[in-house]
Coordinates of C-alpha atoms in Angstrom, one line a residue:
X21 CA 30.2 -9.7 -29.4
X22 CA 28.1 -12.7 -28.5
X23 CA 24.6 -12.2 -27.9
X24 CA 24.2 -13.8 -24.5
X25 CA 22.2 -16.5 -23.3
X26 CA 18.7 -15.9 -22.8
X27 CA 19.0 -12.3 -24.4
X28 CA 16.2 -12.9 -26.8
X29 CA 13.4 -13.7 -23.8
X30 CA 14.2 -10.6 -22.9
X31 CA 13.5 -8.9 -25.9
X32 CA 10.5 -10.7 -26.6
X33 CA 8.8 -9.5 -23.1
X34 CA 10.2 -5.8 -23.9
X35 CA 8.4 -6.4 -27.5
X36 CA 4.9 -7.7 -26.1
X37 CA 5.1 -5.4 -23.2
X38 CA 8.1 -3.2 -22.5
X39 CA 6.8 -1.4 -19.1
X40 CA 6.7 -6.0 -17.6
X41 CA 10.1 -6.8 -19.3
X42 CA 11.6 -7.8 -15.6
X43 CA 10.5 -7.1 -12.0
X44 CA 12.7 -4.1 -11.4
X45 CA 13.9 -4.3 -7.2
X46 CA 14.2 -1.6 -5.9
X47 CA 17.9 -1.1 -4.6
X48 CA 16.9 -0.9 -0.6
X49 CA 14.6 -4.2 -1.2
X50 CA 17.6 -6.0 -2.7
X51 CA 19.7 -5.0 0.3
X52 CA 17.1 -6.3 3.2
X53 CA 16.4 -9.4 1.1
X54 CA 20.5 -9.9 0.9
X55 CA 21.2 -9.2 4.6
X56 CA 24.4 -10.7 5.8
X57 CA 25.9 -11.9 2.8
X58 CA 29.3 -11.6 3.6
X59 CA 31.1 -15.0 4.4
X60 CA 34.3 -15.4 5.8
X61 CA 37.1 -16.9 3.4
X62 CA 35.5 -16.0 0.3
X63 CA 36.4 -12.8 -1.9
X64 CA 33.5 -10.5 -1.7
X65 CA 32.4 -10.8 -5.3
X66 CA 32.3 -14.6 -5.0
X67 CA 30.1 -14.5 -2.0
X68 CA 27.7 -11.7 -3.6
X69 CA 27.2 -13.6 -6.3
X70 CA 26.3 -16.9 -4.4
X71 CA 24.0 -14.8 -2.5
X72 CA 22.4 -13.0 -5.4
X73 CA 21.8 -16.9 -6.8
X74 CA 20.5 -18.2 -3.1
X75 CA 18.0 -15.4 -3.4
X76 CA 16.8 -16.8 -6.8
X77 CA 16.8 -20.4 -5.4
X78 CA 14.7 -19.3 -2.6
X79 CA 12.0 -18.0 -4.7
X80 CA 12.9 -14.9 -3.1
X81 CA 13.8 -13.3 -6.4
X82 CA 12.2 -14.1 -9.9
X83 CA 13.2 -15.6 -12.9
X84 CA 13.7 -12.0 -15.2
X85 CA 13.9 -9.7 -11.9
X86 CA 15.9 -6.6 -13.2
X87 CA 18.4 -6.2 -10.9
X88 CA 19.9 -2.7 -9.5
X89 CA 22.4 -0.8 -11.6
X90 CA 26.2 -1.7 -10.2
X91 CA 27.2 1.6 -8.6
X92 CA 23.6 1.9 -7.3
X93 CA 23.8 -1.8 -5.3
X94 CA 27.6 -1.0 -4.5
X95 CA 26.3 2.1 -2.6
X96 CA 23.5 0.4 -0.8
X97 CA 25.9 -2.4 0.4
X98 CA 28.8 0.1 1.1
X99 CA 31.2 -2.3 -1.5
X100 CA 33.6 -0.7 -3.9
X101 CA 31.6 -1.0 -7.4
X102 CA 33.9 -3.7 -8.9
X103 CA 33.0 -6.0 -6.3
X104 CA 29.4 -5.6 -7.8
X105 CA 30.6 -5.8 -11.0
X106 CA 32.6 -8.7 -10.5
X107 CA 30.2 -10.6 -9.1
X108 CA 27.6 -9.8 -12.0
X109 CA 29.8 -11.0 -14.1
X110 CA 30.4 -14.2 -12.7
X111 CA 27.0 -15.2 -12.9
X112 CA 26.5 -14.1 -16.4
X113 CA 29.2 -16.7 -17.0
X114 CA 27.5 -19.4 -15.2
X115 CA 24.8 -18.4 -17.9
X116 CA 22.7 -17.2 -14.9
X117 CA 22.4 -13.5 -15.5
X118 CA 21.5 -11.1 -18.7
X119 CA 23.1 -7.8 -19.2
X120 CA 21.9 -5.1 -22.0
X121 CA 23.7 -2.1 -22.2
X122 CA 21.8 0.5 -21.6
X123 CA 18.3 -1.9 -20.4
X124 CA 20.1 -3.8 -17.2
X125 CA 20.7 -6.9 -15.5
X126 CA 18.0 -9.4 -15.6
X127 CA 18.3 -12.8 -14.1
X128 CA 18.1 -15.4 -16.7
X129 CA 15.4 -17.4 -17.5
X130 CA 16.3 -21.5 -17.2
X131 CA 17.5 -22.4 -20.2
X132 CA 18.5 -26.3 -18.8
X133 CA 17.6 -28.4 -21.7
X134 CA 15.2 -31.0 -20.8
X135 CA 15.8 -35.3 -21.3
X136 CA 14.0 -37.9 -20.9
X137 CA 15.4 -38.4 -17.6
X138 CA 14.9 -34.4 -16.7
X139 CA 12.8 -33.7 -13.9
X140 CA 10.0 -31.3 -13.1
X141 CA 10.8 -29.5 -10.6
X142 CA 8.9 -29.6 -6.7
X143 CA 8.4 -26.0 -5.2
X144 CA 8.2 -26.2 -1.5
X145 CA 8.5 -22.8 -1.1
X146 CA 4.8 -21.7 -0.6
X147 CA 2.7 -23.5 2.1
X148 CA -0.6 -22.9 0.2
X149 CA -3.4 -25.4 -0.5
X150 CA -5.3 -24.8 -4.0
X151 CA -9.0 -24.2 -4.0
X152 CA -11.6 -25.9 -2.2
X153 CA -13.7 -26.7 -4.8
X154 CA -16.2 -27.2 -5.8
X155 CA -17.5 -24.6 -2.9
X156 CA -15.1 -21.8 -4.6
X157 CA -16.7 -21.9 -8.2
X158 CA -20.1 -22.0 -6.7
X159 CA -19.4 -18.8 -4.3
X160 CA -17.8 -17.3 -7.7
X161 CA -20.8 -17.7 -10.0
X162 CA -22.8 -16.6 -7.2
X163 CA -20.5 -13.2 -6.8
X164 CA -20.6 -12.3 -10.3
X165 CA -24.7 -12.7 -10.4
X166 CA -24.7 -10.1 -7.4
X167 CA -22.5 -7.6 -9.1
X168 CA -24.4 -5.9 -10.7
X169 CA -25.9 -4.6 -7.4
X170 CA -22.5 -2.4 -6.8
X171 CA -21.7 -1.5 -10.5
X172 CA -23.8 1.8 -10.0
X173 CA -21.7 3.4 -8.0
X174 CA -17.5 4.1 -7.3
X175 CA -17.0 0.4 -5.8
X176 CA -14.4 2.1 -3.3
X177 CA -15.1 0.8 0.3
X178 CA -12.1 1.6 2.0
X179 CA -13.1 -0.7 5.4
X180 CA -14.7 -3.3 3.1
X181 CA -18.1 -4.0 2.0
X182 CA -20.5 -4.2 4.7
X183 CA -21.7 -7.9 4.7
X184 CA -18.2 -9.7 4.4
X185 CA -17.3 -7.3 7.6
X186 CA -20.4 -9.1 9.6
X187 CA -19.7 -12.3 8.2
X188 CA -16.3 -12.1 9.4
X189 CA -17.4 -10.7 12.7
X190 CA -19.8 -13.4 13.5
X191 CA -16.8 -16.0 12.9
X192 CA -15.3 -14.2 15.9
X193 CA -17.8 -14.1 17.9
X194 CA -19.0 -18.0 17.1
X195 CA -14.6 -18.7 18.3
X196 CA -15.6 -16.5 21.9
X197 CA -14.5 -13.3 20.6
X198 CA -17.6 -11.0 20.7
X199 CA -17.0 -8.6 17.9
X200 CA -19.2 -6.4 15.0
X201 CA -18.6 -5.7 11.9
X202 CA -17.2 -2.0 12.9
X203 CA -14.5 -3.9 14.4
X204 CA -13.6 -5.2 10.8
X205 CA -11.5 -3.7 8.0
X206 CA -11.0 -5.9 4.9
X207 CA -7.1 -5.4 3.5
X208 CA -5.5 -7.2 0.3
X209 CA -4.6 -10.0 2.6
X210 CA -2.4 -10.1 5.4
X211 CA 0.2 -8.3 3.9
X212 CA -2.0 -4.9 3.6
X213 CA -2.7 -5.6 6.8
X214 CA 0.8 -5.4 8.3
X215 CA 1.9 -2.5 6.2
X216 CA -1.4 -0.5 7.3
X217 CA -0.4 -1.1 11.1
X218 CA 3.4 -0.3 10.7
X219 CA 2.2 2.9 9.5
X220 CA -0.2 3.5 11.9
X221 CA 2.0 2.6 14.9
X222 CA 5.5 3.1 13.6
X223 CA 7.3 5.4 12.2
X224 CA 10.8 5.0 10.1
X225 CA 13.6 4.4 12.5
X226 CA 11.3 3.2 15.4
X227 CA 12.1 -0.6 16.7
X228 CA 8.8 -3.2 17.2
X229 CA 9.4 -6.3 18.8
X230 CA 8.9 -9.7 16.6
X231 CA 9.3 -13.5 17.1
X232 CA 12.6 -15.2 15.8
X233 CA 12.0 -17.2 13.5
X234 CA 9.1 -15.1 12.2
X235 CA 7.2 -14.9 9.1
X236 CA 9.0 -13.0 5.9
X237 CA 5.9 -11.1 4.7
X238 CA 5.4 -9.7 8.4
X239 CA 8.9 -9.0 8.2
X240 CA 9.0 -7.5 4.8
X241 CA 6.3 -4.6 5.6
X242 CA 7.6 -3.6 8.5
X243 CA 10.8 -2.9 6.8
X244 CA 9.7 -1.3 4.0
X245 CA 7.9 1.3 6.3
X246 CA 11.4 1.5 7.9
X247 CA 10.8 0.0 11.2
X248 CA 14.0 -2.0 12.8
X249 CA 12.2 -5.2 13.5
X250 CA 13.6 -6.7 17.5
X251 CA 13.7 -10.5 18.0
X252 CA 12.7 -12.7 20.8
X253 CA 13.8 -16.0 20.6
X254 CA 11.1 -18.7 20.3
X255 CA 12.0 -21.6 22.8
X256 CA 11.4 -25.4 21.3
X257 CA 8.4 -25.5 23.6
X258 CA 7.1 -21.9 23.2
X259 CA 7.4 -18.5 24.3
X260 CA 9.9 -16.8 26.5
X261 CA 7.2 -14.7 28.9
X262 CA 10.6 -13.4 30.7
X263 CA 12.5 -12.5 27.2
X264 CA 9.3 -11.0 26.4
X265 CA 8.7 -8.9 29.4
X266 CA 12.0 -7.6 29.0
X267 CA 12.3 -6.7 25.4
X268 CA 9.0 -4.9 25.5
X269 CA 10.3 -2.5 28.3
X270 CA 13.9 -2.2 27.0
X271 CA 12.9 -1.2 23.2
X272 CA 9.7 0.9 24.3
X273 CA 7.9 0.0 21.0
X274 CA 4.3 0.8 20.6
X275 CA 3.6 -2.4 18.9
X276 CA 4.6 -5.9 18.8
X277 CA 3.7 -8.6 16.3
X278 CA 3.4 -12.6 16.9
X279 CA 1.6 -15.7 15.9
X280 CA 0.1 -17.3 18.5
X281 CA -2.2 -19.9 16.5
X282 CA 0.8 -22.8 14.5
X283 CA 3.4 -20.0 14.2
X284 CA 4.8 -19.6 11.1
X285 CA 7.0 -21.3 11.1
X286 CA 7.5 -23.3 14.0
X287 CA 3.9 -24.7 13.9
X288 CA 3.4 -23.8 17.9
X289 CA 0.5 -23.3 19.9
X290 CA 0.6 -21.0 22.3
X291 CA -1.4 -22.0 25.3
X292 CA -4.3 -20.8 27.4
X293 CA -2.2 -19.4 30.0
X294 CA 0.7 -17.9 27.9
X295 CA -2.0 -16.0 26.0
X296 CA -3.6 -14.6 29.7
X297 CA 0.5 -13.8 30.8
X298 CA 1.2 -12.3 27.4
X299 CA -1.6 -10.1 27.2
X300 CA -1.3 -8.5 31.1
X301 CA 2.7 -7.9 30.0
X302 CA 1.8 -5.7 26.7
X303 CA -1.3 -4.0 28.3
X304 CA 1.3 -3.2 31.4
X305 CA 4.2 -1.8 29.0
X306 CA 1.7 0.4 26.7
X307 CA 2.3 -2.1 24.0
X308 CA -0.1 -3.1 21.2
X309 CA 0.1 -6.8 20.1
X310 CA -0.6 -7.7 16.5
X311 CA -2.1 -11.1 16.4
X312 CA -0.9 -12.7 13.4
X313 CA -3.7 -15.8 13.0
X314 CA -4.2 -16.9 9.7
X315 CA -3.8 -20.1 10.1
X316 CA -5.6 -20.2 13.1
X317 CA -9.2 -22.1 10.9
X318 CA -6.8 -24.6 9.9
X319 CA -6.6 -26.5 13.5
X320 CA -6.1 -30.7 13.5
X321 CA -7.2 -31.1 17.0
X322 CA -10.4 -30.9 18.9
X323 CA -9.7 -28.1 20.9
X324 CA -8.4 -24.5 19.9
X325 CA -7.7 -21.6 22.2
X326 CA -9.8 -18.5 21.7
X327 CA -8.5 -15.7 20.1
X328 CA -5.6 -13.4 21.6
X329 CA -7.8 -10.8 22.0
X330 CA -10.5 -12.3 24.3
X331 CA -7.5 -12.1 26.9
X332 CA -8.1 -8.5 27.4
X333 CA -10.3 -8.0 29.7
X334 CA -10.3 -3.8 29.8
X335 CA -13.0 -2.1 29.1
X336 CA -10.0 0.9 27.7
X337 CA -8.8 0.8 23.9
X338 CA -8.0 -2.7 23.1
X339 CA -3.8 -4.2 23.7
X340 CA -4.6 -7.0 20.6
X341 CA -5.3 -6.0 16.9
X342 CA -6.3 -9.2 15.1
X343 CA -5.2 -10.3 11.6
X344 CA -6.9 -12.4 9.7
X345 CA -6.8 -13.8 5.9
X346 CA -8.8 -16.2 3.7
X347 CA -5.8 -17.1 1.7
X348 CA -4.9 -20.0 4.0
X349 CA -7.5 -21.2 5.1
X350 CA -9.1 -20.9 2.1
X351 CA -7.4 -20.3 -1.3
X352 CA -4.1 -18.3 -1.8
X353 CA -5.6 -16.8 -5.0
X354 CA -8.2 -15.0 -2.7
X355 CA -6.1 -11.7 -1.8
X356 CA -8.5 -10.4 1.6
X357 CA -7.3 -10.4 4.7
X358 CA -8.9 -8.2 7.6
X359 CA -8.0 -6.2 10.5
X360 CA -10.3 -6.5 14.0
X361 CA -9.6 -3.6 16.3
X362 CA -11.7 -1.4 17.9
X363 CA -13.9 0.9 16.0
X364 CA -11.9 4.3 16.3
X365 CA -9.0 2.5 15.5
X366 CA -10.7 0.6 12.3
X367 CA -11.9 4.2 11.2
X368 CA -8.9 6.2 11.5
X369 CA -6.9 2.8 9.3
X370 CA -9.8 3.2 6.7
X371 CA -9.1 6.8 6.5
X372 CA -5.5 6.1 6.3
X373 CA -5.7 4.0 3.7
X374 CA -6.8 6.2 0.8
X375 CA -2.8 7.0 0.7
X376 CA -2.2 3.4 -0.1
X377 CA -4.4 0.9 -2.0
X378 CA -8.1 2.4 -1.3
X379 CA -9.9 -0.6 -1.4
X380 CA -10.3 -4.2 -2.0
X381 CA -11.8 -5.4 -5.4
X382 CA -15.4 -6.0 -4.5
X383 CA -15.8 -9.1 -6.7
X384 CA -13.5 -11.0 -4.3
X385 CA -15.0 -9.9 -1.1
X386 CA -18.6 -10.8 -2.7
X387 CA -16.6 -14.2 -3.2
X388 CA -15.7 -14.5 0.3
X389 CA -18.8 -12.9 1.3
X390 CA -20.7 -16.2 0.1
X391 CA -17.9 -18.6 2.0
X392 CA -18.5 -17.2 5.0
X393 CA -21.9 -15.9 5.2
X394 CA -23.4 -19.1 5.0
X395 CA -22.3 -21.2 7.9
X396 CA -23.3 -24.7 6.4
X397 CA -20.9 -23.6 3.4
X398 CA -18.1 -22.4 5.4
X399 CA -18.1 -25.6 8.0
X400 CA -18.2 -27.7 4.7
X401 CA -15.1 -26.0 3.2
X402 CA -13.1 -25.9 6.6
X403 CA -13.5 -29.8 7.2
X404 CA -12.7 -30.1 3.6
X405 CA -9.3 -28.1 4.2
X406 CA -8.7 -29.4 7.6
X407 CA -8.7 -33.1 6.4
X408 CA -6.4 -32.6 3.4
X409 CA -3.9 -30.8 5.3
X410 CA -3.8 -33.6 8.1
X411 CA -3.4 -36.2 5.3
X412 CA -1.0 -34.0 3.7
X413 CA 0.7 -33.5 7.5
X414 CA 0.5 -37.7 7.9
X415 CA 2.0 -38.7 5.4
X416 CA 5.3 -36.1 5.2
X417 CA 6.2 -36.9 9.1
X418 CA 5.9 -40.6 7.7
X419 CA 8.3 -40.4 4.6
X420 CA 10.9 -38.0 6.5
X421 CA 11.0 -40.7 9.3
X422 CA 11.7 -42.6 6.9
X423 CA 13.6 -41.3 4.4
X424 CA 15.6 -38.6 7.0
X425 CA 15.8 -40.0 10.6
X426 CA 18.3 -37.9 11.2
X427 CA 16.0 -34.8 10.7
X428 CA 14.2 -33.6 14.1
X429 CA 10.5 -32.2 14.0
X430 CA 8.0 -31.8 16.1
X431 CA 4.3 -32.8 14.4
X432 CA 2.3 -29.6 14.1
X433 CA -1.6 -29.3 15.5
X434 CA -2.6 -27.2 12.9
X435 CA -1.2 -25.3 10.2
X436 CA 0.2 -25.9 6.7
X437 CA 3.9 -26.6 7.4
X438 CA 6.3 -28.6 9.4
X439 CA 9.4 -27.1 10.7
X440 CA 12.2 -29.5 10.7
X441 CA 16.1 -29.4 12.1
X442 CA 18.3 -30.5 9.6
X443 CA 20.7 -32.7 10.9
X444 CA 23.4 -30.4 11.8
X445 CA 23.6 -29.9 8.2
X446 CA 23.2 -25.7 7.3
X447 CA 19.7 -24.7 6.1
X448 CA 21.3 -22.7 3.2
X449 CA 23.4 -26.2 2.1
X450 CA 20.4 -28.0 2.1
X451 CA 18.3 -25.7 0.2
X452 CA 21.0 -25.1 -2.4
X453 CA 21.6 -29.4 -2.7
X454 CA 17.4 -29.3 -2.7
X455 CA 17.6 -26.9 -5.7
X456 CA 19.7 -29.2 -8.0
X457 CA 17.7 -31.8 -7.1
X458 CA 14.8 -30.5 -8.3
X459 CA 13.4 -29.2 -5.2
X460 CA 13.1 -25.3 -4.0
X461 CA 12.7 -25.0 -0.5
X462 CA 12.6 -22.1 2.3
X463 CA 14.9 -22.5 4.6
X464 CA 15.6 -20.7 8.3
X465 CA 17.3 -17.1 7.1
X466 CA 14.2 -16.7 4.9
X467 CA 12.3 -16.6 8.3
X468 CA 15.1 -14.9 10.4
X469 CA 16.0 -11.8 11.6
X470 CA 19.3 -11.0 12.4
X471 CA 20.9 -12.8 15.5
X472 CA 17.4 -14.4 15.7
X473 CA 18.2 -17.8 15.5
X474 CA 20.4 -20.3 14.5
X475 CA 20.5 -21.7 10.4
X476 CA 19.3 -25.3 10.9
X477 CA 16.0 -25.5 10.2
X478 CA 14.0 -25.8 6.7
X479 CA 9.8 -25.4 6.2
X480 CA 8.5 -27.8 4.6
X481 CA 4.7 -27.6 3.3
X482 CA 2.2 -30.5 3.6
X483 CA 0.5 -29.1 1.0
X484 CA 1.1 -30.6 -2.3
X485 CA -0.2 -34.3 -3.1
X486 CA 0.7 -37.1 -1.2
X487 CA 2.7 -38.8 -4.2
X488 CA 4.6 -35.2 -5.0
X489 CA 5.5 -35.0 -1.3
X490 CA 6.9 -38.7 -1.3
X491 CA 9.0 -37.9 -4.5
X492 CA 10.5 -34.3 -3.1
X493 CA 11.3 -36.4 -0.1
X494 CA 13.2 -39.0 -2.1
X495 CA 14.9 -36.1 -4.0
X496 CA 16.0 -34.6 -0.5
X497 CA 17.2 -38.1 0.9
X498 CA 19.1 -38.2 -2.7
X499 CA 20.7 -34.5 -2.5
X500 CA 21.4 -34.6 1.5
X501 CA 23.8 -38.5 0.5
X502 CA 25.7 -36.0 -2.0
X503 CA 29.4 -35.5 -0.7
X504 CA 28.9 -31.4 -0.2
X505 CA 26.1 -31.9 2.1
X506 CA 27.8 -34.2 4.9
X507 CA 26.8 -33.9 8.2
X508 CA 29.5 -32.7 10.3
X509 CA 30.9 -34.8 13.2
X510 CA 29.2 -33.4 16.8
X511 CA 29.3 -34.9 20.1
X512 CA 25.8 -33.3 20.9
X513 CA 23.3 -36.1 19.4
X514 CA 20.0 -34.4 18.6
X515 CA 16.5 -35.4 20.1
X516 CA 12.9 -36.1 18.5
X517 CA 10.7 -33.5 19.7

């Protein structure tokens, strides 16, 4: 028997390190991450296996994940095993899966052989600047001098070490959000965060009410800690108050997440007085809101509204928990995030904790520490930020007007991303044409939750360089003229908005 394609990477990871030979994922994550993958007029197998590839395209699975054993995934999708193992088998003939008897299914590394006229390919999958330097090395060098201080002891601070917490709280306070540090718990990033307040105020089978479209790592924890996530449809011009008055009584959830500041991924703004109506609806249904806002430092007008939480006026337990994180605004690389809340609740998530992840490493929040705790240093960075992501913003709404006039968008205040309406063309089609062109994209049922919303809308970043974003651009303009991705005929002409 032929040794298949992409066999020996394999066995070179298992030599160097066998325990890292392939991402195993976990049957139940493959599931949630597949969704609805049945399509009509397709045999099953053919449409698992475009699904299984979609995931792959969308960054959403990695090159040399190990995928589930067949009659494990057949059980978790309710689909006779040979429908599994049909579909695996098709895409280890498209040379896009590895199979070892008795090691598993690994999705195969790209083996495309490169030309001169190859080219690199354009991820515009992750809306993350890189580092602000040369502010980052500076805080770095400066962290690792001060280590020393903590090296004496456990380095377990399950809330966070003491100065980032003020640091952080004083940034509140400076936006009109009086807070102290007990107020603050430092998480790894937003994502600890989330998980952290599913379990605190969900349990597995409860429902929690989220924005549609909404972001996938929000998403993602509150499904791994079992909770059924309940959409409200965003509006083009913003929040439903009515939709949301309703669902809040109907599903009786004890918490509800959203991102008020350039929502991920719309790139709204919610307003002063949606905020005020918002806030009076969750503290009137018993329901606490989780303030997604960590993009909320990244603004590109004068003028920001203050936090949720300074809409809640009662002097009882507060309706807003706060998350924050210092990988956007910031650098990616930098895995804190933080919770504000009020100090019994901040204590009983610290104690809760110790079941999870313990602590942050304290050389990054002695990092963070010195970006935020001086305030010369950390209004230096933000500006810094700021203006590369409205050049960055500037010059992609220039090239898609006019490289894609048919593509909609509104142009974002803030943020890292643009959310654009493709044409009447699916999302999935365009990021599949995007992906042989050279350019991986996220499109809409990355962000959805089921009967959410509609599949016509990609993210696109503004991070990358001005000349990469002018050649993914062209690439899109090229892929979208291919015969596959034709628009379909519709009498209802879409708007600019």
């Amino acid at each position: 028997m032929s040794i298949p394609a992409g066999t020996e990477e394999v066995e070179k990871m298992e030599r160097r390190e066998p325990s890292r030979a392939g991402t195993r994922i976990d049957t139940h994550q493959l599931s949630e991450l597949l969704g609805e993958w049945r399509a009509d007029g397709h045999s099953a197998y053919r449409a698992l296996a475009a699904s299984l590839w979609r995931l792959v395209r969308d960054g959403r699975l990695s090159v040399t994940s190990r995928l589930p054993a067949e009659r494990d995934l057949a059980d978790a999708l309710a689909v006779s095993r040979t429908t599994v193992a049909s579909a695996y088998e098709l895409l280890r003939a498209e040379g896009r899966l590895i199979s070892r008897r008795g090691v598993g299914s690994f999705v195969a590394p790209d083996r495309a052989p490169r030309s001169a006229s190859a080219v690199e390919p354009i991820d515009l999958s992750v809306a993350a600047m890189s580092a602000p330097e040369p502010w980052l090395s500076r805080a770095t060098a400066r962290a690792a001098a001060e280590l020393s201080t903590y090296t004496d002891g456990h380095g377990a601070f399950p809330a966070g070490l003491w100065e980032l917490r003020v640091a952080i709280a004083a940034r509140y306070t400076e936006r009109g959000l009086p807070t102290d540090a007990g107020q603050i718990m430092v998480t790894n990033g937003a994502t600890g965060a989330f998980t952290l307040l599913a379990r605190r105020f969900g349990a597995p089978g409860d429902r929690m009410v989220v924005e549609a479209p909404t972001h996938p790592g929000m998403l993602r924890s509150l499904r791994l800690a079992g909770i059924r996530p309940v959409p409200v449809r965003l509006r083009e011009d913003g929040w439903d108050l009515a939709a949301w008055r309703e669902t809040l009584h109907m599903t009786q959830s004890s918490m509800a997440c959203l991102t008020p500041d350039f929502h991920a991924p719309t790139g709204l703004l919610m307003p002063h007085e949606q905020r005020r109506d918002l806030v009076a609806l969750a503290r009137a249904a018993g329901v606490t809101l989780v303030a997604d806002e960590t993009v909320a430092e990244l603004s590109l007008k004068a003028a920001l509204p203050p936090p949720l939480a300074a809409y809640d006026a009662s002097d009882e337990s507060g309706a807003v928990i706060t998350v924050g994180s210092a990988s956007k605004a910031y650098w990616s690389g930098l895995r804190i995030g933080w919770i504000r809340a009020d100090a019994p609740t901040v204590r009983h998530l610290a104690e809760q904790r110790l079941g999870l992840d313990v602590s942050c490493p304290v050389i990054d929040q002695l990092v963070l520490a010195r970006l935020l705790g001086d305030p010369g240093v950390q209004a230096e960075v933000l500006d810094f930020q700021r203006e590369r992501a409205r050049a960055g913003r500037d010059t992609l709404v220039a090239l898609l007007r006019q490289e894609l006039p048919a593509w909609t968008f509104r142009v974002p205040a803030g943020g890292l991303a643009l959310w654009a309406r493709t044409g009447g063309i699916s999302a999935r089609e365009v990021a599949d044409a995007a992906g042989r062109h050279g350019v991986r994209l996220a499109a809409e049922p990355h962000f959805n939750v089921a009967g959410g919303s509609p599949d016509d809308h990609v993210r696109l970043p503004y991070t990358r360089p001005p000349d990469v974003l002018a050649e993914a651009v062209r690439r899109l303009a090229g892929a979208l003229r291919a015969p596959r991705c034709a628009a379909p005929t519709r009498g209802d002409a879409l708007t600019s908005f």
